[in-house]
PDB file of C-alpha atoms in Angstrom:
ATOM      1  CA  GLY V  88     115.737 -79.384  84.625  1.00  0.00           C
ATOM      2  CA  LYS V  89     113.001 -78.825  86.711  1.00  0.00           C
ATOM      3  CA  SER V  90     112.914 -75.844  88.565  1.00  0.00           C
ATOM      4  CA  GLN V  91     112.330 -75.751  91.912  1.00  0.00           C
ATOM      5  CA  GLY V  92     109.272 -73.259  93.268  1.00  0.00           C
ATOM      6  CA  VAL V  93     106.163 -71.940  93.583  1.00  0.00           C
ATOM      7  CA  PHE V  94     103.223 -70.720  91.820  1.00  0.00           C
ATOM      8  CA  PHE V  95     100.322 -68.252  92.884  1.00  0.00           C
ATOM      9  CA  GLU V  96      96.956 -67.319  91.395  1.00  0.00           C
ATOM     10  CA  PHE V  97      96.024 -64.054  90.502  1.00  0.00           C
ATOM     11  CA  GLN V  98      91.985 -63.454  89.296  1.00  0.00           C
ATOM     12  CA  VAL V  99      91.498 -61.516  86.240  1.00  0.00           C
ATOM     13  CA  ARG V 100      88.816 -58.090  86.942  1.00  0.00           C
ATOM     14  CA  ASP V 101      85.530 -58.555  85.657  1.00  0.00           C
ATOM     15  CA  ASN V 102      85.809 -62.431  84.705  1.00  0.00           C
ATOM     16  CA  GLY V 103      85.865 -65.580  85.732  1.00  0.00           C
ATOM     17  CA  ASN V 104      89.841 -66.158  84.403  1.00  0.00           C
ATOM     18  CA  SER V 105      92.998 -66.427  86.684  1.00  0.00           C
ATOM     19  CA  LEU V 106      96.390 -66.213  85.871  1.00  0.00           C
ATOM     20  CA  LYS V 107      98.405 -68.646  87.201  1.00  0.00           C
ATOM     21  CA  VAL V 108     102.133 -68.199  88.103  1.00  0.00           C
ATOM     22  CA  PHE V 109     104.965 -69.264  88.520  1.00  0.00           C
ATOM     23  CA  THR V 110     107.761 -68.145  90.621  1.00  0.00           C
ATOM     24  CA  THR V 111     111.477 -69.472  91.761  1.00  0.00           C
ATOM     25  CA  ARG V 112     111.814 -66.266  93.813  1.00  0.00           C
ATOM     26  CA  PRO V 113     108.387 -66.631  96.333  1.00  0.00           C
ATOM     27  CA  ASP V 114     109.892 -63.477  98.595  1.00  0.00           C
ATOM     28  CA  THR V 115     109.740 -61.476  95.630  1.00  0.00           C
ATOM     29  CA  ILE V 116     106.098 -61.746  95.469  1.00  0.00           C
ATOM     30  CA  TYR V 117     104.855 -58.686  97.040  1.00  0.00           C
ATOM     31  CA  GLY V 118     106.569 -56.959  94.993  1.00  0.00           C
ATOM     32  CA  VAL V 119     104.858 -57.450  91.963  1.00  0.00           C
ATOM     33  CA  THR V 120     103.916 -54.342  89.779  1.00  0.00           C
ATOM     34  CA  PHE V 121     102.163 -55.992  86.169  1.00  0.00           C
ATOM     35  CA  LEU V 122     101.740 -59.631  84.832  1.00  0.00           C
ATOM     36  CA  ALA V 123     102.587 -60.751  81.395  1.00  0.00           C
ATOM     37  CA  ILE V 124     101.909 -63.700  79.368  1.00  0.00           C
ATOM     38  CA  SER V 125     103.013 -65.414  76.009  1.00  0.00           C
ATOM     39  CA  PRO V 126     101.510 -64.739  72.607  1.00  0.00           C
ATOM     40  CA  GLU V 127     100.454 -68.385  73.015  1.00  0.00           C
ATOM     41  CA  HIS V 128      98.745 -67.556  76.912  1.00  0.00           C
ATOM     42  CA  SER V 129      95.029 -69.534  75.986  1.00  0.00           C
ATOM     43  CA  LEU V 130      93.259 -66.557  77.859  1.00  0.00           C
ATOM     44  CA  LEU V 131      93.635 -64.790  74.420  1.00  0.00           C
ATOM     45  CA  SER V 132      90.901 -67.211  73.889  1.00  0.00           C
ATOM     46  CA  ASP V 133      88.674 -66.982  76.532  1.00  0.00           C
ATOM     47  CA  ILE V 134      88.211 -63.103  76.309  1.00  0.00           C
ATOM     48  CA  GLU V 135      86.925 -61.247  73.635  1.00  0.00           C
ATOM     49  CA  PHE V 136      89.667 -58.561  72.620  1.00  0.00           C
ATOM     50  CA  SER V 137      89.771 -55.290  70.500  1.00  0.00           C
ATOM     51  CA  ASP V 138      91.158 -56.058  66.794  1.00  0.00           C
ATOM     52  CA  GLN V 139      93.673 -53.701  67.496  1.00  0.00           C
ATOM     53  CA  ILE V 140      95.462 -55.878  70.613  1.00  0.00           C
ATOM     54  CA  MET V 141      94.803 -58.900  68.750  1.00  0.00           C
ATOM     55  CA  ASN V 142      97.093 -57.498  65.863  1.00  0.00           C
ATOM     56  CA  LYS V 143      99.604 -56.206  68.223  1.00  0.00           C
ATOM     57  CA  VAL V 144      99.643 -60.293  69.573  1.00  0.00           C
ATOM     58  CA  ARG V 145      99.864 -61.646  65.875  1.00  0.00           C
ATOM     59  CA  ASP V 146     102.939 -59.047  65.308  1.00  0.00           C
ATOM     60  CA  LEU V 147     104.511 -60.173  68.596  1.00  0.00           C
ATOM     61  CA  LEU V 148     103.981 -63.996  67.197  1.00  0.00           C
ATOM     62  CA  ASN V 149     105.542 -62.552  64.445  1.00  0.00           C
ATOM     63  CA  MET V 150     108.887 -61.800  66.202  1.00  0.00           C
ATOM     64  CA  SER V 151     111.513 -63.657  67.369  1.00  0.00           C
ATOM     65  CA  CYS V 152     112.428 -64.200  70.931  1.00  0.00           C
ATOM     66  CA  CYS V 153     116.014 -64.738  71.225  1.00  0.00           C
ATOM     67  CA  HIS V 154     117.936 -62.086  68.766  1.00  0.00           C
ATOM     68  CA  GLY V 155     120.384 -60.607  71.061  1.00  0.00           C
ATOM     69  CA  ASN V 156     120.594 -57.312  73.367  1.00  0.00           C
ATOM     70  CA  ARG V 157     116.685 -56.543  71.561  1.00  0.00           C
ATOM     71  CA  THR V 158     114.222 -54.204  73.233  1.00  0.00           C
ATOM     72  CA  LYS V 159     111.778 -56.655  75.266  1.00  0.00           C
ATOM     73  CA  VAL V 160     108.157 -55.984  73.424  1.00  0.00           C
ATOM     74  CA  GLY V 161     104.724 -56.216  75.302  1.00  0.00           C
ATOM     75  CA  VAL V 162     100.980 -55.505  74.382  1.00  0.00           C
ATOM     76  CA  ASN V 163      98.548 -53.881  77.371  1.00  0.00           C
ATOM     77  CA  LEU V 164      95.419 -56.047  77.473  1.00  0.00           C
ATOM     78  CA  ASN V 165      93.760 -53.206  79.287  1.00  0.00           C
ATOM     79  CA  LEU V 166      93.174 -55.991  81.841  1.00  0.00           C
ATOM     80  CA  MET V 167      93.938 -56.263  85.643  1.00  0.00           C
ATOM     81  CA  ALA V 168      94.221 -59.005  87.630  1.00  0.00           C
ATOM     82  CA  LYS V 169      93.972 -59.070  91.831  1.00  0.00           C
ATOM     83  CA  HIS V 170      97.367 -59.241  93.436  1.00  0.00           C
ATOM     84  CA  PRO V 171      96.215 -62.391  95.935  1.00  0.00           C
ATOM     85  CA  LEU V 172      98.157 -60.429  98.783  1.00  0.00           C
ATOM     86  CA  THR V 173      97.711 -57.247  98.643  1.00  0.00           C
ATOM     87  CA  GLY V 174      94.620 -56.876  96.734  1.00  0.00           C
ATOM     88  CA  ASP V 175      96.313 -54.494  94.403  1.00  0.00           C
ATOM     89  CA  GLU V 176      95.304 -54.202  91.062  1.00  0.00           C
ATOM     90  CA  ILE V 177      98.002 -55.200  88.099  1.00  0.00           C
ATOM     91  CA  PRO V 178      97.957 -55.197  84.807  1.00  0.00           C
ATOM     92  CA  VAL V 179      98.193 -57.455  82.442  1.00  0.00           C
ATOM     93  CA  TYR V 180     100.758 -57.622  79.538  1.00  0.00           C
ATOM     94  CA  VAL V 181     101.422 -60.333  76.212  1.00  0.00           C
ATOM     95  CA  ALA V 182     105.313 -60.026  76.052  1.00  0.00           C
ATOM     96  CA  ASP V 183     107.723 -61.406  73.454  1.00  0.00           C
ATOM     97  CA  TYR V 184     109.933 -62.710  75.981  1.00  0.00           C
ATOM     98  CA  VAL V 185     107.539 -65.235  78.374  1.00  0.00           C
ATOM     99  CA  VAL V 186     107.964 -68.906  77.504  1.00  0.00           C
ATOM    100  CA  SER V 187     104.261 -70.139  77.419  1.00  0.00           C
ATOM    101  CA  ASN V 188     105.168 -73.630  79.832  1.00  0.00           C
ATOM    102  CA  TYR V 189     107.977 -72.867  81.915  1.00  0.00           C
ATOM    103  CA  GLY V 190     107.050 -73.889  85.171  1.00  0.00           C
ATOM    104  CA  SER V 191     104.272 -75.502  83.629  1.00  0.00           C
ATOM    105  CA  GLN V 192     103.195 -79.163  86.348  1.00  0.00           C
TER     106      GLN V 192
END
């Protein structure tokens, strides 16, 4: 079924990109300490990242996200985004547990 929630937009520092984030719990937005995007996210093709980062992202794509109690894995993109309510800068990661189309319009 369709989840009910809201979207928040986080501006990515040092470029014109932004990340639109869906949450079913808008009351938790003040507690955001990082953003995690899927390995298929378009941001990865919009910005040039180091070979080391992109190799780690490719490794995530080759992993299956749904094997029992496996440890969640993420790659720090060395990218910061601005929290839309507090103005704090928070890191952006690629994570194997993020579903690329969940909450999409």
